[in-house]
Coordinates of C-alpha atoms and ligand atoms in Angstrom, one line a residue:
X1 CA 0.0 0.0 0.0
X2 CA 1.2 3.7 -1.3
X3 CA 0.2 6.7 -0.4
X4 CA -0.6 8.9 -3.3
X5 CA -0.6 13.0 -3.1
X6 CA -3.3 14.0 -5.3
X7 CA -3.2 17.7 -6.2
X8 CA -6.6 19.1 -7.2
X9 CA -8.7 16.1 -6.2
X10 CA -11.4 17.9 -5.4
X11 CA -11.8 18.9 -9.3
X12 CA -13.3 17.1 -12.0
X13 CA -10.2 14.8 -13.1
X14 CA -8.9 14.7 -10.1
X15 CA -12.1 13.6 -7.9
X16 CA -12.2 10.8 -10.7
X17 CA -8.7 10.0 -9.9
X18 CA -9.2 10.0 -6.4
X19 CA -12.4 7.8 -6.4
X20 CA -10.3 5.2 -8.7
X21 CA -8.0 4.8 -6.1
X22 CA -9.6 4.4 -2.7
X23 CA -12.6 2.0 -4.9
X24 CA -10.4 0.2 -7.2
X25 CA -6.8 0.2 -5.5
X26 CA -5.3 -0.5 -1.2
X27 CA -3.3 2.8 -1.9
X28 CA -4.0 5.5 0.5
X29 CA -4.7 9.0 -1.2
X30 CA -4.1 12.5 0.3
X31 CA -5.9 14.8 -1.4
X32 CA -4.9 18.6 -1.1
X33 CA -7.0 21.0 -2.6
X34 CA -7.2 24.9 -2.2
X35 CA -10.9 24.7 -3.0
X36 CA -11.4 27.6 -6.2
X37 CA -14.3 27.9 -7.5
X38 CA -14.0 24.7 -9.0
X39 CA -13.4 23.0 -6.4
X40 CA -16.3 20.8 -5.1
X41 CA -15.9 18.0 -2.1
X42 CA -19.9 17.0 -2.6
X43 CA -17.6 14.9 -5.9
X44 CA -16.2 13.0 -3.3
X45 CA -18.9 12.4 -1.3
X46 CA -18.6 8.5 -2.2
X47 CA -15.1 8.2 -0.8
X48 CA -15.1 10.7 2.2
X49 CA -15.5 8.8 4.3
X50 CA -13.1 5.6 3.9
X51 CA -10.1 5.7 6.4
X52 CA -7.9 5.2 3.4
X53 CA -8.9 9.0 2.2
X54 CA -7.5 12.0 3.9
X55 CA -8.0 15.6 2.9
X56 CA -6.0 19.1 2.9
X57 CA -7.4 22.4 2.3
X58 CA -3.7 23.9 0.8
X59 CA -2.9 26.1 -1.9
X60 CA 0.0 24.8 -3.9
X61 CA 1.7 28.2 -3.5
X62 CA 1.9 28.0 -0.3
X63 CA 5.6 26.6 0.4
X64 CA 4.7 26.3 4.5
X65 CA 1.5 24.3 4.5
X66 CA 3.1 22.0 1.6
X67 CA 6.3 21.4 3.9
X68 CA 3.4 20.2 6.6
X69 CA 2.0 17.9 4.3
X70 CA 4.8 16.3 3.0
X71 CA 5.9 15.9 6.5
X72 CA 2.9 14.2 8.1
X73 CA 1.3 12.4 5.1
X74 CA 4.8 11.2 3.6
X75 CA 3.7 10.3 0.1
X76 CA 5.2 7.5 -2.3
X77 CA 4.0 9.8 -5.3
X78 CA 2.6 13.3 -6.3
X79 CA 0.0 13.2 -9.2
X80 CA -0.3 17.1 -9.7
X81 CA -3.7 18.0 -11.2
X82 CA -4.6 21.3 -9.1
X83 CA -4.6 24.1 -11.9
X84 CA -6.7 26.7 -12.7
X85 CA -8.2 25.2 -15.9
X86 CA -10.6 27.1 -18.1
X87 CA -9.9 29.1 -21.6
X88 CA -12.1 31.5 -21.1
X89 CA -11.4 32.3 -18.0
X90 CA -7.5 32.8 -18.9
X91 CA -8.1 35.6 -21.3
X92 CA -10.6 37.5 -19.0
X93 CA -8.1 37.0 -15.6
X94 CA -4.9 35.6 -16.7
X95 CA -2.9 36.4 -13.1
X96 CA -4.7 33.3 -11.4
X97 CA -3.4 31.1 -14.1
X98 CA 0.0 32.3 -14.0
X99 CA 0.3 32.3 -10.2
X100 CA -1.3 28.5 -9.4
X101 CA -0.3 27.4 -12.7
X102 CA 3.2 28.3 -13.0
X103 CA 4.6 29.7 -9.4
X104 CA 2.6 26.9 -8.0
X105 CA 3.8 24.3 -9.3
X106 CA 7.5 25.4 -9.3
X107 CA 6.7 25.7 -5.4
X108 CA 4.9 22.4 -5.5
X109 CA 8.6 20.6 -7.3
X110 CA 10.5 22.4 -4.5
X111 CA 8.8 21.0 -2.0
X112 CA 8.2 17.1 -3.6
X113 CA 11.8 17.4 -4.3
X114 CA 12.9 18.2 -0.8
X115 CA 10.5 15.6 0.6
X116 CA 12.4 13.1 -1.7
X117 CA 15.9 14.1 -0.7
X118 CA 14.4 12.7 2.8
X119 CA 13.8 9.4 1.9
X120 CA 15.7 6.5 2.3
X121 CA 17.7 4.8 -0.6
X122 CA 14.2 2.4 -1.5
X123 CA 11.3 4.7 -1.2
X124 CA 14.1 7.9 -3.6
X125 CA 14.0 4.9 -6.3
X126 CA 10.2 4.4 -6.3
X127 CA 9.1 8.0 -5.8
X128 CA 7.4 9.1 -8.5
X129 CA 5.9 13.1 -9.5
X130 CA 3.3 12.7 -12.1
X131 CA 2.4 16.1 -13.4
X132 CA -1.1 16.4 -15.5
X133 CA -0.6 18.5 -18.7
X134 CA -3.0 19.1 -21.3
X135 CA -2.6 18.7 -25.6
X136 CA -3.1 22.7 -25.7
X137 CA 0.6 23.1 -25.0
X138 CA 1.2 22.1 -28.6
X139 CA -1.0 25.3 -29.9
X140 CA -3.7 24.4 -32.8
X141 CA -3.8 21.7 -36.4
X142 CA -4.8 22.0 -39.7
X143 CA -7.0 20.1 -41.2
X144 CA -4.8 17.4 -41.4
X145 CA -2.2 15.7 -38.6
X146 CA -2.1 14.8 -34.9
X147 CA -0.2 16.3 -32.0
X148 CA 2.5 13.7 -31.1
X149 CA 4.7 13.7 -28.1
X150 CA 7.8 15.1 -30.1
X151 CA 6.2 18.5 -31.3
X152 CA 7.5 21.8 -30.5
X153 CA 5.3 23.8 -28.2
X154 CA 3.1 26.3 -29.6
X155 CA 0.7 27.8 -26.8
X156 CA -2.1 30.5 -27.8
X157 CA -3.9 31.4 -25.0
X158 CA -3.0 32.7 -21.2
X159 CA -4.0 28.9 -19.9
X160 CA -2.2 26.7 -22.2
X161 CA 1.0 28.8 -22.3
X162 CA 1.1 28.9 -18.4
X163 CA 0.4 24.8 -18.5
X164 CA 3.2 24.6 -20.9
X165 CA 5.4 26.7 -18.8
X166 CA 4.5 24.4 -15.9
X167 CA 5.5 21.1 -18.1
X168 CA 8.9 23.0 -18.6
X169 CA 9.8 23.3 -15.0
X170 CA 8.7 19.9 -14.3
X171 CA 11.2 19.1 -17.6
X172 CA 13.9 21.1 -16.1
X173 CA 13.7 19.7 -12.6
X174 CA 14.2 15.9 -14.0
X175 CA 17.2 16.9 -16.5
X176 CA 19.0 19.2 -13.4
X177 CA 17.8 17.3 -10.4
X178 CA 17.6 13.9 -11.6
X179 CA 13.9 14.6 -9.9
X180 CA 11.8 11.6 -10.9
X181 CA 8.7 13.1 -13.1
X182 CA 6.5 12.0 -15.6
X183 CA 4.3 14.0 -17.5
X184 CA 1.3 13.1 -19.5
X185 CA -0.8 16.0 -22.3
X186 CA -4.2 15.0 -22.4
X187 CA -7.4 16.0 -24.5
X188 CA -10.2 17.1 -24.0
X189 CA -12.6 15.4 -20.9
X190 CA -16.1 15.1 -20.5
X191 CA -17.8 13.0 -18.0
X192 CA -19.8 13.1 -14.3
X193 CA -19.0 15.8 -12.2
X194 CA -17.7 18.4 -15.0
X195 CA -17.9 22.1 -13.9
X196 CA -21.1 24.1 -16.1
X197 CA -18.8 26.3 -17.5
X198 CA -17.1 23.8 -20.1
X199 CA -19.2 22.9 -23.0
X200 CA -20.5 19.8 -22.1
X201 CA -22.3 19.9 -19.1
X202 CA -23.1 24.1 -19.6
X203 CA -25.1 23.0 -22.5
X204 CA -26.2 19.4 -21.1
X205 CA -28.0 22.2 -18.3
X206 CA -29.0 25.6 -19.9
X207 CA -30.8 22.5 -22.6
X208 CA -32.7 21.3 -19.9
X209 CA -33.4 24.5 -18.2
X210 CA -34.6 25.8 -21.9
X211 CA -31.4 28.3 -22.1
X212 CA -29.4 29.1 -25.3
X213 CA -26.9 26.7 -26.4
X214 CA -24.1 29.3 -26.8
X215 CA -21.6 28.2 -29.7
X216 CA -18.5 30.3 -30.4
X217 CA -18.4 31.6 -34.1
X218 CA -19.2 28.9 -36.4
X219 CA -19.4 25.5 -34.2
X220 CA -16.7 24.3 -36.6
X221 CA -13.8 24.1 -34.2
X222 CA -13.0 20.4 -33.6
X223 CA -11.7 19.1 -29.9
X224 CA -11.0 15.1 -29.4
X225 CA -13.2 13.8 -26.3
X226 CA -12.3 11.7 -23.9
X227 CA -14.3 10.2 -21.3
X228 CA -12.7 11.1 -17.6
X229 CA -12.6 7.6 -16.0
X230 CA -10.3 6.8 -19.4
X231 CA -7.7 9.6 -18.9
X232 CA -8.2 8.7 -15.1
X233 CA -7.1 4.9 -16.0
X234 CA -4.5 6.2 -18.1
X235 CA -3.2 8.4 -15.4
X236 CA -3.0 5.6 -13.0
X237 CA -1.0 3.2 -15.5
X238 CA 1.6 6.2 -16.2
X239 CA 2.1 6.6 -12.6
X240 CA 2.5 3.1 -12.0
X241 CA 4.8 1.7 -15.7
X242 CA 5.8 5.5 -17.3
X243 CA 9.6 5.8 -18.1
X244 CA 11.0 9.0 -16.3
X245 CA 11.4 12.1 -17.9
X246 CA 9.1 10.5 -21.0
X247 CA 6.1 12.3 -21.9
X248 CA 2.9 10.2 -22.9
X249 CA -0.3 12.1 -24.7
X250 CA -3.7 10.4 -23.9
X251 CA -6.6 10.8 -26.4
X252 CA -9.5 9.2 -27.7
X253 CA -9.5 9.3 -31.1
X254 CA -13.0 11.5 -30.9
X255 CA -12.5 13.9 -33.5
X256 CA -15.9 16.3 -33.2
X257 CA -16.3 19.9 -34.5
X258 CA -18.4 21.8 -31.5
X259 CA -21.6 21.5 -33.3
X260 CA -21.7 18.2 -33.7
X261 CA -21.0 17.6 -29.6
X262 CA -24.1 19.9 -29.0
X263 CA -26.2 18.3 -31.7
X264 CA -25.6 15.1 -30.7
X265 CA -26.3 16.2 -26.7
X266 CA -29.7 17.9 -28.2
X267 CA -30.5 14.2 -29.5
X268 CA -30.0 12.3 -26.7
X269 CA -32.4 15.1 -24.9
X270 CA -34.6 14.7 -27.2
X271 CA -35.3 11.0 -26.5
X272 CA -34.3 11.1 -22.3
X273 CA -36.4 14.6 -21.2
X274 CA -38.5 15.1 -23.9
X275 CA -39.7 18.3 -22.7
X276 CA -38.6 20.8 -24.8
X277 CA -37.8 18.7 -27.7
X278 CA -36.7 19.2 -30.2
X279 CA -33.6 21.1 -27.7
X280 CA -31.6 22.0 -31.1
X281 CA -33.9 24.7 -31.5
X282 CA -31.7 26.5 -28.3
X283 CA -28.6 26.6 -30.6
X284 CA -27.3 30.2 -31.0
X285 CA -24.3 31.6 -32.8
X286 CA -22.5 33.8 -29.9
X287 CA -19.1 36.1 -30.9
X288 CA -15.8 33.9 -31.1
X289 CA -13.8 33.0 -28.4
X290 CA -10.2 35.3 -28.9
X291 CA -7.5 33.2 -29.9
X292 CA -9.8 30.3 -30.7
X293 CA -7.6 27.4 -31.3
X294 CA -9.1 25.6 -34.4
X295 CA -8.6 21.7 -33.7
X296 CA -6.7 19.4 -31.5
X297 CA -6.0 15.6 -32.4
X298 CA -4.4 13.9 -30.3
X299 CA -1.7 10.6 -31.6
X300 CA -2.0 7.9 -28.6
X301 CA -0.1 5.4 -30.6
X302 CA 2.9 5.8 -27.5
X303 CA 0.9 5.1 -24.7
X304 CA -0.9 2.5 -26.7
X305 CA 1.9 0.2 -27.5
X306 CA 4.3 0.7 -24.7
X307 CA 2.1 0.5 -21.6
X308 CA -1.1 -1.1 -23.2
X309 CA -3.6 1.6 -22.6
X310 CA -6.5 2.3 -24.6
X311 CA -10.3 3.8 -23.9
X312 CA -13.0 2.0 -22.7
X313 CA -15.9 4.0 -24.1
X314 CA -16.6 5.9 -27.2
X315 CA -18.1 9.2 -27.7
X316 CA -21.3 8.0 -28.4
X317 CA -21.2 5.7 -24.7
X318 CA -19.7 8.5 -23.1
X319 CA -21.6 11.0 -24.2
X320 CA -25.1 9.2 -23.2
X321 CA -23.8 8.0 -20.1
X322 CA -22.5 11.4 -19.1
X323 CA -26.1 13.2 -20.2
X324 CA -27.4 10.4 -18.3
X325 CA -25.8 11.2 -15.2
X326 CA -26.5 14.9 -15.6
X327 CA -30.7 14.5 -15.5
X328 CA -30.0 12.0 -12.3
X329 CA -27.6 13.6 -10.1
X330 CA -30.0 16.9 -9.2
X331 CA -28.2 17.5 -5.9
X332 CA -24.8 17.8 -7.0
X333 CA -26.2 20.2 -10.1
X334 CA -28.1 21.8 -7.9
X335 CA -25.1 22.6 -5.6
X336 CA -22.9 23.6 -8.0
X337 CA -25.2 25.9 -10.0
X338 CA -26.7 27.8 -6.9
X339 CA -23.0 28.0 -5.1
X340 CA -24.1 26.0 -2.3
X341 CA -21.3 23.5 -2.4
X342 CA -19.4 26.3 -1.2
X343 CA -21.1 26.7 1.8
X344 CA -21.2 22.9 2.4
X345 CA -17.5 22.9 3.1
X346 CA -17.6 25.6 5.3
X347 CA -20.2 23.7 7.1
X348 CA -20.0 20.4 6.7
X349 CA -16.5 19.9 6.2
X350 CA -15.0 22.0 8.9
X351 CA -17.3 21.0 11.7
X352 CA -16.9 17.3 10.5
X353 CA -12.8 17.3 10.7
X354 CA -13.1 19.1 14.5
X355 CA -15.0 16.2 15.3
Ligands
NAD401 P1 -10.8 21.7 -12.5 O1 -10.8 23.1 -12.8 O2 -12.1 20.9 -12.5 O3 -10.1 21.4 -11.1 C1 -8.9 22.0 -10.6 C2 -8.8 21.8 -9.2 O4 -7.6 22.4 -8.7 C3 -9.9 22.3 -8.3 O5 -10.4 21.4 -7.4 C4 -9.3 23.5 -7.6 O6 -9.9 23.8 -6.3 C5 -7.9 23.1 -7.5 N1 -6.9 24.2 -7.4 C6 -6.9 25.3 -8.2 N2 -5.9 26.2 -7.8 C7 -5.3 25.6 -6.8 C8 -4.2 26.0 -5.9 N3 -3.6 27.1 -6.1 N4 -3.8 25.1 -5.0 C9 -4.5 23.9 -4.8 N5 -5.5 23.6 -5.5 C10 -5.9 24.4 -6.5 O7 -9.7 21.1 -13.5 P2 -9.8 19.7 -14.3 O8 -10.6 19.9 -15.6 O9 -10.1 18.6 -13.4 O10 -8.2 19.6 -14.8 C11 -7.3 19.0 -13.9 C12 -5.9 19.0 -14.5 O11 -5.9 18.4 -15.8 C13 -5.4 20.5 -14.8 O12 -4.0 20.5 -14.6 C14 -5.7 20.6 -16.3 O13 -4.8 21.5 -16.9 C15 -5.5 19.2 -16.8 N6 -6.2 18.9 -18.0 C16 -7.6 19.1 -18.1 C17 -8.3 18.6 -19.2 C18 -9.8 18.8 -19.3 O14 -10.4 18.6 -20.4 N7 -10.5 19.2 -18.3 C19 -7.6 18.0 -20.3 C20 -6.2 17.9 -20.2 C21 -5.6 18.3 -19.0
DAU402 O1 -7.8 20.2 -24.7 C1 -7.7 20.0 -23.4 C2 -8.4 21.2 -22.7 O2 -9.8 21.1 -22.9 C3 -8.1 21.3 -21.2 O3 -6.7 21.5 -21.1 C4 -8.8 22.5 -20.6 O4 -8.6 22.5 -19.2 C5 -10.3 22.2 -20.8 O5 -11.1 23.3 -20.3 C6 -10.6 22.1 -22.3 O6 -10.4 23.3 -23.0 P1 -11.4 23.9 -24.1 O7 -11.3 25.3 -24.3 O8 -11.3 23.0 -25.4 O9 -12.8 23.4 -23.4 P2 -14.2 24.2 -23.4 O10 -15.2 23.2 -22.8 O11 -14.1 25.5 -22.7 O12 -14.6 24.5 -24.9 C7 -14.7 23.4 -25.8 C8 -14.9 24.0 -27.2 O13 -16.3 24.5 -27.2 C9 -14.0 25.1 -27.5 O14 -13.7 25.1 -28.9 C10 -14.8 26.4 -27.2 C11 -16.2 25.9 -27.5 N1 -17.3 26.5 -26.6 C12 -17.1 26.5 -25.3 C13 -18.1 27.1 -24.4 C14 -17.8 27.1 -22.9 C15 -18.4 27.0 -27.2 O15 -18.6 27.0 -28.4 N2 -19.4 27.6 -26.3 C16 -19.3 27.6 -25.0 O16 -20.2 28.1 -24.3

């Protein structure tokens, strides 16, 4: 039995991470969590409570409180996923992206790595820093082409060049420190448990709540899905067989252009809350997003043949599973649209730890 620090567990990968390991592994997770905005611990509501799950209320920038952590929990391995995460949000605030993204994560190194220096001979050969990077570090495709592990980085807006700033320190800190890191560039998630501001679940809700379907500029931007408990799989087989200082991109090979994702979410609507119907009659055009990359493809061909890994579902299982979820899970919607789950840590949290 390990013990795994999970940054950002309280997110939407990293709660699926988290729930992975305390149902499906012995390994003991600490999650630590600054709890953002995005930030929800009503996700991990089905875990909470097992004695293998502890939790941390720290900001990665704060050097201190990591030192305390390190100290009590003494992890095995660091899977670093707290980040502030959203496009849109980058280019309206870019200072919160820069300081968690970048400054916390250098702060977050300095601290695994002086945790590691600790450790005896054994647990410095096993010790592993897994850092969670995304497939906007390599900037946007043609029409043609996939992003493979060996492409220069090409980063267009405030949040992907602050990720791929972050994958350089963790770079430089293997190459200079011999520091033990692994880094994997995902693409784009969807699944239970997704904030409403990305563009699955926002239009999953505002269709059920008879809202517009914003789509920036012409819908014809293409992303490549990938359900969350897949990358979450694929994060936990990196952790466990990745080579050091490698870099492994995870994808589903779910090439869609924005319109089609929100047509095809109108359709499933249409046939599993058929008030409303038909919902594609919400679609409206809205003004571009700045910057708006034009298509990411991701080449999983690596991760494929050298550790085995490869999706269980396909965007069409995902997707129905994920609007499925949506229409029965009212109290976690419900807390997260009215800002209660906010409130609920204060509340519950707090007063439950004291006890
Ligand atoms: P999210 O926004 O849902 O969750 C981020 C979590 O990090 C939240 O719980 C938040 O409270 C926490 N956090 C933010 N700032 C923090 C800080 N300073 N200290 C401690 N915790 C902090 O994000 P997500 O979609 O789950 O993404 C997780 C990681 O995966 C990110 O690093 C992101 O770049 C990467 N990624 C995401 C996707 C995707 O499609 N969502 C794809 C590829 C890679
Ligand atoms: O590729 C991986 C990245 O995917 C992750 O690194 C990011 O953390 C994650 O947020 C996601 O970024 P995107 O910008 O691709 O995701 P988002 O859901 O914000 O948007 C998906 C596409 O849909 C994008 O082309 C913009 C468009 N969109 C988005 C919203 C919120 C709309 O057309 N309308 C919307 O209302």
């Amino acid at each position: 039995m390990k013990t795994i620090l999970v940054t950002g567990g309280a997110g939407f990968i990293g709660s699926a991470v988290v729930r992975q390991f305390i149902n499906d592994t012995e390994h003991r997770v600490v999650n630590l969590d600054k709890l953002t905005y995005a930030g929800n611990l009503q996700s991990l509501a089905s875990v909470s409570d097992n004695p293998r799950y502890r939790f941390e209320q720290v900001d990665i920038c704060d050097a201190t409180e990591l030192a305390r952590v390190f100290r009590e929990h003494q992890p095995d391995a660091v899977m670093h996923l707290a980040a502030e995460s959203h496009v849109d949000r980058s280019i309206s605030g870019p200072a919160a992206f820069i300081q968690t993204n970048i400054v916390g994560t250098y702060t977050l190194l300095e601290a695994a790595r002086t945790h590691w220096n600790t450790l005896n001979a054994e647990r410095k050969a096993a010790f592993r820093f897994h850092h969670i990077s995304t497939d906007e570090v390599y900037g946007s495709l043609g029409e043609t082409g996939f992003f493979t592990e060996d492409m220069p980085y090409e980063p267009n807006s405030p949040y992907s060049a602050s990720k791929a700033s972050s994958d350089h320190l963790v770079r430089a800190w293997h190459h200079t420190y011999g520091f033990p890191v692994v880094t994997t560039n995902c693409s784009n998630n969807y699944g239970p448990y997704h904030f409403p501001e990305k563009l699955i679940p926002l239009v999953i809700l505002n269709a059920v709540n008879g809202k517009p379907l914003p789509i920036y500029g012409k819908g014809d931007n293409i992303r490549d899905w990938l359900y969350v408990d897949d990358h979450a799989r694929a994060l936990r087989l990196v952790l466990e067989k990745g080579k050091l200082g490698e870099t492994y991109n995870i994808g589903g090979w779910n090439e869609k252009t924005n319109l089609q994702v929100v047509q095809s979410i109108c359709s499933i609507l249409d046939e599993l809350h058929p008030q409303g119907a038909p919902h594609n009659k919400l679609i409206t055009y809205v003004t571009d997003r700045p910057g708006h990359d034009q298509r990411y493809a991701i080449n999983a061909n690596k991760i494929a043949r050298d550790l085995g890994w490869k999706p269980l579902e396909n965007f069409e299982s995902g997707l129905r599973k994920t609007v499925e979820w949506y229409l029965s899970n009212d109290a976690w919607v419900k807390g997260v649209t009215s800002g209660e789950y906010q409130n609920w840590v204060q509340s519950n949290y707090t007063n439950r730890s004291a006890a």
